[in-house]
Amino acid sequence: MGMSVTISAATAQDAEQILKLQYLCYQGEAELYGDYSIEPLTQTLDDLRAELGRSHTLVARLGDEVVASVRAAVDEAGTARIAKLIVHPRMQRHGLGGRLLDAIEAYFAGEPAAKRFQLFTGHRSEGSLRLYRSHGYALVATEQVAPGFALVTLQKEPAARTLAASA
C-alpha cells in the first residue's frame, strides 16, 4: 500500500528539512545561471527560521519526509508574495507544485488583505514559468539583476475577486 502526500502548515520542527530540501532543489537553478551564491543556497537555518516566522509556510509530506514546500506573506499593499516553491526532484512532474500553489493561494484568498498574488523566477526557469502560467499568472515585470540573469515577476488576481469583477 503506497503512502499519499499530505499538505499542511509547516511547524518550527520542519525548518531543518525545509532547508535541506531547498538546498537540493536550488542546485539546478544555480547550475542554470552559473551562480551558486544565490540566496536559497546561502540561507542559514537561523535566517530560515526567521523567514518562517514572518510568512505562512506549507509543506507536503510523504510519511514523515518533507518533499515540497512553499512560503508566502502579504505585504502592506495587499500583495501575497509567494516564494520558494520547491519540490523534491523525485516528486516533480506529478502535480505537487500545482497543489501547493493552489493551497497557498486558497489560504491567502481568505485574507481580506490579499488583493493579488505575485511570484518571481529566473527568465530561464522554463518549468517554473510553465507552472505559473498554467495557474493563471501573467508577466508583469522583467528586471535584469545580473549579467545573464533576469528576474521575471508574474501576478494574478484571487479567483473570487476575478469572478466578482466579471459579474
PDB file of C-alpha atoms in Angstrom:
ATOM      1  CA  MET A   1       0.000   0.000   0.000  1.00  0.00           C
ATOM      2  CA  GLY A   2       1.513   3.332  -1.061  1.00  0.00           C
ATOM      3  CA  MET A   3       1.577   6.482   1.020  1.00  0.00           C
ATOM      4  CA  SER A   4      -0.161   9.619  -0.124  1.00  0.00           C
ATOM      5  CA  VAL A   5       1.264  13.116   0.049  1.00  0.00           C
ATOM      6  CA  THR A   6      -0.389  15.414   2.588  1.00  0.00           C
ATOM      7  CA  ILE A   7      -0.187  19.209   2.649  1.00  0.00           C
ATOM      8  CA  SER A   8      -0.243  21.111   5.934  1.00  0.00           C
ATOM      9  CA  ALA A   9       1.138  24.194   7.656  1.00  0.00           C
ATOM     10  CA  ALA A  10       4.821  23.922   8.450  1.00  0.00           C
ATOM     11  CA  THR A  11       5.946  23.804  12.053  1.00  0.00           C
ATOM     12  CA  ALA A  12       9.159  25.089  13.626  1.00  0.00           C
ATOM     13  CA  GLN A  13      10.370  21.479  13.677  1.00  0.00           C
ATOM     14  CA  ASP A  14      10.235  21.397   9.859  1.00  0.00           C
ATOM     15  CA  ALA A  15      12.897  24.095   9.410  1.00  0.00           C
ATOM     16  CA  GLU A  16      15.880  21.742   9.003  1.00  0.00           C
ATOM     17  CA  GLN A  17      14.087  19.514   6.484  1.00  0.00           C
ATOM     18  CA  ILE A  18      12.897  22.560   4.524  1.00  0.00           C
ATOM     19  CA  LEU A  19      16.429  23.996   4.419  1.00  0.00           C
ATOM     20  CA  LYS A  20      17.914  20.693   3.199  1.00  0.00           C
ATOM     21  CA  LEU A  21      15.196  20.369   0.564  1.00  0.00           C
ATOM     22  CA  GLN A  22      15.701  23.982  -0.509  1.00  0.00           C
ATOM     23  CA  TYR A  23      19.422  23.369  -0.908  1.00  0.00           C
ATOM     24  CA  LEU A  24      18.747  20.274  -3.040  1.00  0.00           C
ATOM     25  CA  CYS A  25      16.085  21.938  -5.176  1.00  0.00           C
ATOM     26  CA  TYR A  26      18.042  25.090  -5.977  1.00  0.00           C
ATOM     27  CA  GLN A  27      21.120  23.238  -7.266  1.00  0.00           C
ATOM     28  CA  GLY A  28      19.550  23.123 -10.735  1.00  0.00           C
ATOM     29  CA  GLU A  29      18.788  26.843 -10.673  1.00  0.00           C
ATOM     30  CA  ALA A  30      22.351  27.623  -9.605  1.00  0.00           C
ATOM     31  CA  GLU A  31      23.703  25.473 -12.428  1.00  0.00           C
ATOM     32  CA  LEU A  32      21.293  27.007 -14.951  1.00  0.00           C
ATOM     33  CA  TYR A  33      22.538  30.513 -14.156  1.00  0.00           C
ATOM     34  CA  GLY A  34      26.117  29.615 -13.214  1.00  0.00           C
ATOM     35  CA  ASP A  35      25.723  31.174  -9.778  1.00  0.00           C
ATOM     36  CA  TYR A  36      25.947  29.089  -6.600  1.00  0.00           C
ATOM     37  CA  SER A  37      25.785  32.157  -4.361  1.00  0.00           C
ATOM     38  CA  ILE A  38      22.013  32.581  -4.777  1.00  0.00           C
ATOM     39  CA  GLU A  39      20.116  33.272  -1.563  1.00  0.00           C
ATOM     40  CA  PRO A  40      18.331  29.907  -1.319  1.00  0.00           C
ATOM     41  CA  LEU A  41      21.743  28.193  -1.250  1.00  0.00           C
ATOM     42  CA  THR A  42      23.329  30.582   1.245  1.00  0.00           C
ATOM     43  CA  GLN A  43      20.387  30.990   3.628  1.00  0.00           C
ATOM     44  CA  THR A  44      21.234  29.851   7.153  1.00  0.00           C
ATOM     45  CA  LEU A  45      18.963  27.832   9.410  1.00  0.00           C
ATOM     46  CA  ASP A  46      18.507  30.884  11.658  1.00  0.00           C
ATOM     47  CA  ASP A  47      17.578  33.028   8.640  1.00  0.00           C
ATOM     48  CA  LEU A  48      15.098  30.393   7.500  1.00  0.00           C
ATOM     49  CA  ARG A  49      13.540  30.176  10.964  1.00  0.00           C
ATOM     50  CA  ALA A  50      13.117  33.961  10.976  1.00  0.00           C
ATOM     51  CA  GLU A  51      11.547  33.837   7.497  1.00  0.00           C
ATOM     52  CA  LEU A  52       9.167  31.082   8.613  1.00  0.00           C
ATOM     53  CA  GLY A  53       8.098  33.344  11.474  1.00  0.00           C
ATOM     54  CA  ARG A  54       7.260  36.165   9.031  1.00  0.00           C
ATOM     55  CA  SER A  55       5.396  34.065   6.481  1.00  0.00           C
ATOM     56  CA  HIS A  56       2.806  31.356   6.100  1.00  0.00           C
ATOM     57  CA  THR A  57       4.599  28.180   5.047  1.00  0.00           C
ATOM     58  CA  LEU A  58       3.114  24.964   3.754  1.00  0.00           C
ATOM     59  CA  VAL A  59       4.843  21.626   3.467  1.00  0.00           C
ATOM     60  CA  ALA A  60       3.937  18.478   1.586  1.00  0.00           C
ATOM     61  CA  ARG A  61       4.830  15.283   3.393  1.00  0.00           C
ATOM     62  CA  LEU A  62       5.283  11.747   2.229  1.00  0.00           C
ATOM     63  CA  GLY A  63       5.112   9.957   5.539  1.00  0.00           C
ATOM     64  CA  ASP A  64       7.419  11.960   7.836  1.00  0.00           C
ATOM     65  CA  GLU A  65       9.548  13.367   4.988  1.00  0.00           C
ATOM     66  CA  VAL A  66       9.030  16.941   3.777  1.00  0.00           C
ATOM     67  CA  VAL A  67       9.048  16.565  -0.020  1.00  0.00           C
ATOM     68  CA  ALA A  68       7.822  20.038  -1.022  1.00  0.00           C
ATOM     69  CA  SER A  69       7.261  23.479   0.451  1.00  0.00           C
ATOM     70  CA  VAL A  70       6.083  26.997  -0.349  1.00  0.00           C
ATOM     71  CA  ARG A  71       6.054  30.279   1.603  1.00  0.00           C
ATOM     72  CA  ALA A  72       4.091  33.491   1.277  1.00  0.00           C
ATOM     73  CA  ALA A  73       3.309  36.674   3.141  1.00  0.00           C
ATOM     74  CA  VAL A  74       1.033  39.632   2.440  1.00  0.00           C
ATOM     75  CA  ASP A  75       2.805  42.983   2.203  1.00  0.00           C
ATOM     76  CA  GLU A  76       1.401  46.391   3.187  1.00  0.00           C
ATOM     77  CA  ALA A  77      -0.006  46.913  -0.334  1.00  0.00           C
ATOM     78  CA  GLY A  78      -2.072  43.722  -0.083  1.00  0.00           C
ATOM     79  CA  THR A  79       0.124  41.615  -2.361  1.00  0.00           C
ATOM     80  CA  ALA A  80       0.547  37.993  -1.293  1.00  0.00           C
ATOM     81  CA  ARG A  81       4.158  37.360  -2.297  1.00  0.00           C
ATOM     82  CA  ILE A  82       4.676  33.663  -2.929  1.00  0.00           C
ATOM     83  CA  ALA A  83       8.243  32.420  -2.626  1.00  0.00           C
ATOM     84  CA  LYS A  84      10.417  29.345  -2.701  1.00  0.00           C
ATOM     85  CA  LEU A  85       8.002  26.828  -4.169  1.00  0.00           C
ATOM     86  CA  ILE A  86      10.193  23.717  -4.036  1.00  0.00           C
ATOM     87  CA  VAL A  87       9.511  20.075  -4.854  1.00  0.00           C
ATOM     88  CA  HIS A  88      11.952  17.216  -4.315  1.00  0.00           C
ATOM     89  CA  PRO A  89      13.380  16.174  -7.702  1.00  0.00           C
ATOM     90  CA  ARG A  90      11.951  12.659  -7.413  1.00  0.00           C
ATOM     91  CA  MET A  91       8.473  14.116  -6.834  1.00  0.00           C
ATOM     92  CA  GLN A  92       8.495  16.656  -9.675  1.00  0.00           C
ATOM     93  CA  ARG A  93       6.181  16.459 -12.698  1.00  0.00           C
ATOM     94  CA  HIS A  94       3.373  14.811 -10.694  1.00  0.00           C
ATOM     95  CA  GLY A  95       1.276  17.902  -9.911  1.00  0.00           C
ATOM     96  CA  LEU A  96       2.618  18.512  -6.409  1.00  0.00           C
ATOM     97  CA  GLY A  97       3.911  22.020  -7.188  1.00  0.00           C
ATOM     98  CA  GLY A  98       0.494  22.947  -8.562  1.00  0.00           C
ATOM     99  CA  ARG A  99      -1.240  21.525  -5.494  1.00  0.00           C
ATOM    100  CA  LEU A 100       0.995  23.599  -3.209  1.00  0.00           C
ATOM    101  CA  LEU A 101       0.430  26.723  -5.283  1.00  0.00           C
ATOM    102  CA  ASP A 102      -3.354  26.182  -5.115  1.00  0.00           C
ATOM    103  CA  ALA A 103      -3.168  25.605  -1.353  1.00  0.00           C
ATOM    104  CA  ILE A 104      -1.168  28.754  -0.581  1.00  0.00           C
ATOM    105  CA  GLU A 105      -3.477  30.800  -2.823  1.00  0.00           C
ATOM    106  CA  ALA A 106      -6.524  29.356  -1.061  1.00  0.00           C
ATOM    107  CA  TYR A 107      -5.065  30.316   2.308  1.00  0.00           C
ATOM    108  CA  PHE A 108      -4.450  33.924   1.257  1.00  0.00           C
ATOM    109  CA  ALA A 109      -7.683  34.248  -0.745  1.00  0.00           C
ATOM    110  CA  GLY A 110      -9.413  34.082   2.639  1.00  0.00           C
ATOM    111  CA  GLU A 111      -7.384  37.013   3.896  1.00  0.00           C
ATOM    112  CA  PRO A 112      -9.130  40.343   3.269  1.00  0.00           C
ATOM    113  CA  ALA A 113      -5.687  41.955   2.789  1.00  0.00           C
ATOM    114  CA  ALA A 114      -4.692  39.720  -0.167  1.00  0.00           C
ATOM    115  CA  LYS A 115      -5.626  41.739  -3.241  1.00  0.00           C
ATOM    116  CA  ARG A 116      -3.312  39.896  -5.642  1.00  0.00           C
ATOM    117  CA  PHE A 117      -0.804  37.057  -5.814  1.00  0.00           C
ATOM    118  CA  GLN A 118       2.712  37.663  -7.039  1.00  0.00           C
ATOM    119  CA  LEU A 119       5.770  35.486  -7.502  1.00  0.00           C
ATOM    120  CA  PHE A 120       9.050  35.574  -9.360  1.00  0.00           C
ATOM    121  CA  THR A 121      11.546  33.290 -11.014  1.00  0.00           C
ATOM    122  CA  GLY A 122      14.537  33.456 -13.305  1.00  0.00           C
ATOM    123  CA  HIS A 123      13.976  34.013 -17.018  1.00  0.00           C
ATOM    124  CA  ARG A 124      15.471  30.613 -17.949  1.00  0.00           C
ATOM    125  CA  SER A 125      13.436  28.621 -15.416  1.00  0.00           C
ATOM    126  CA  GLU A 126      11.063  27.206 -18.032  1.00  0.00           C
ATOM    127  CA  GLY A 127       9.480  24.586 -15.749  1.00  0.00           C
ATOM    128  CA  SER A 128       8.561  27.201 -13.164  1.00  0.00           C
ATOM    129  CA  LEU A 129       7.324  29.650 -15.785  1.00  0.00           C
ATOM    130  CA  ARG A 130       5.175  26.927 -17.370  1.00  0.00           C
ATOM    131  CA  LEU A 131       3.662  26.001 -13.974  1.00  0.00           C
ATOM    132  CA  TYR A 132       2.899  29.593 -13.043  1.00  0.00           C
ATOM    133  CA  ARG A 133       1.352  30.429 -16.419  1.00  0.00           C
ATOM    134  CA  SER A 134      -0.797  27.290 -16.268  1.00  0.00           C
ATOM    135  CA  HIS A 135      -2.170  28.591 -12.946  1.00  0.00           C
ATOM    136  CA  GLY A 136      -3.177  31.940 -14.400  1.00  0.00           C
ATOM    137  CA  TYR A 137      -0.124  34.059 -13.651  1.00  0.00           C
ATOM    138  CA  ALA A 138       0.834  36.714 -16.197  1.00  0.00           C
ATOM    139  CA  LEU A 139       4.102  38.560 -16.698  1.00  0.00           C
ATOM    140  CA  VAL A 140       4.114  41.999 -15.052  1.00  0.00           C
ATOM    141  CA  ALA A 141       7.836  42.837 -14.971  1.00  0.00           C
ATOM    142  CA  THR A 142      11.278  41.693 -16.012  1.00  0.00           C
ATOM    143  CA  GLU A 143      14.338  43.084 -14.256  1.00  0.00           C
ATOM    144  CA  GLN A 144      17.936  42.477 -15.320  1.00  0.00           C
ATOM    145  CA  VAL A 145      19.620  41.805 -11.959  1.00  0.00           C
ATOM    146  CA  ALA A 146      22.972  40.471 -13.168  1.00  0.00           C
ATOM    147  CA  PRO A 147      24.684  39.690 -16.462  1.00  0.00           C
ATOM    148  CA  GLY A 148      22.791  36.728 -17.944  1.00  0.00           C
ATOM    149  CA  PHE A 149      20.091  36.790 -15.255  1.00  0.00           C
ATOM    150  CA  ALA A 150      16.713  38.476 -15.468  1.00  0.00           C
ATOM    151  CA  LEU A 151      14.124  38.206 -12.711  1.00  0.00           C
ATOM    152  CA  VAL A 152      10.617  37.613 -14.084  1.00  0.00           C
ATOM    153  CA  THR A 153       7.688  38.765 -11.921  1.00  0.00           C
ATOM    154  CA  LEU A 154       4.266  37.199 -12.514  1.00  0.00           C
ATOM    155  CA  GLN A 155       0.960  38.146 -10.931  1.00  0.00           C
ATOM    156  CA  LYS A 156      -2.716  37.216 -10.806  1.00  0.00           C
ATOM    157  CA  GLU A 157      -5.866  38.279  -9.019  1.00  0.00           C
ATOM    158  CA  PRO A 158      -7.543  35.955  -6.490  1.00  0.00           C
ATOM    159  CA  ALA A 159     -10.175  33.773  -8.171  1.00  0.00           C
ATOM    160  CA  ALA A 160     -13.117  35.113  -6.132  1.00  0.00           C
ATOM    161  CA  ARG A 161     -12.133  38.704  -6.949  1.00  0.00           C
ATOM    162  CA  THR A 162     -11.768  37.820 -10.638  1.00  0.00           C
ATOM    163  CA  LEU A 163     -15.258  36.267 -10.702  1.00  0.00           C
ATOM    164  CA  ALA A 164     -16.791  39.232  -8.862  1.00  0.00           C
ATOM    165  CA  ALA A 165     -15.121  41.694 -11.258  1.00  0.00           C
ATOM    166  CA  SER A 166     -16.541  39.906 -14.301  1.00  0.00           C
ATOM    167  CA  ALA A 167     -20.103  39.650 -12.930  1.00  0.00           C
TER     168      ALA A 167
END
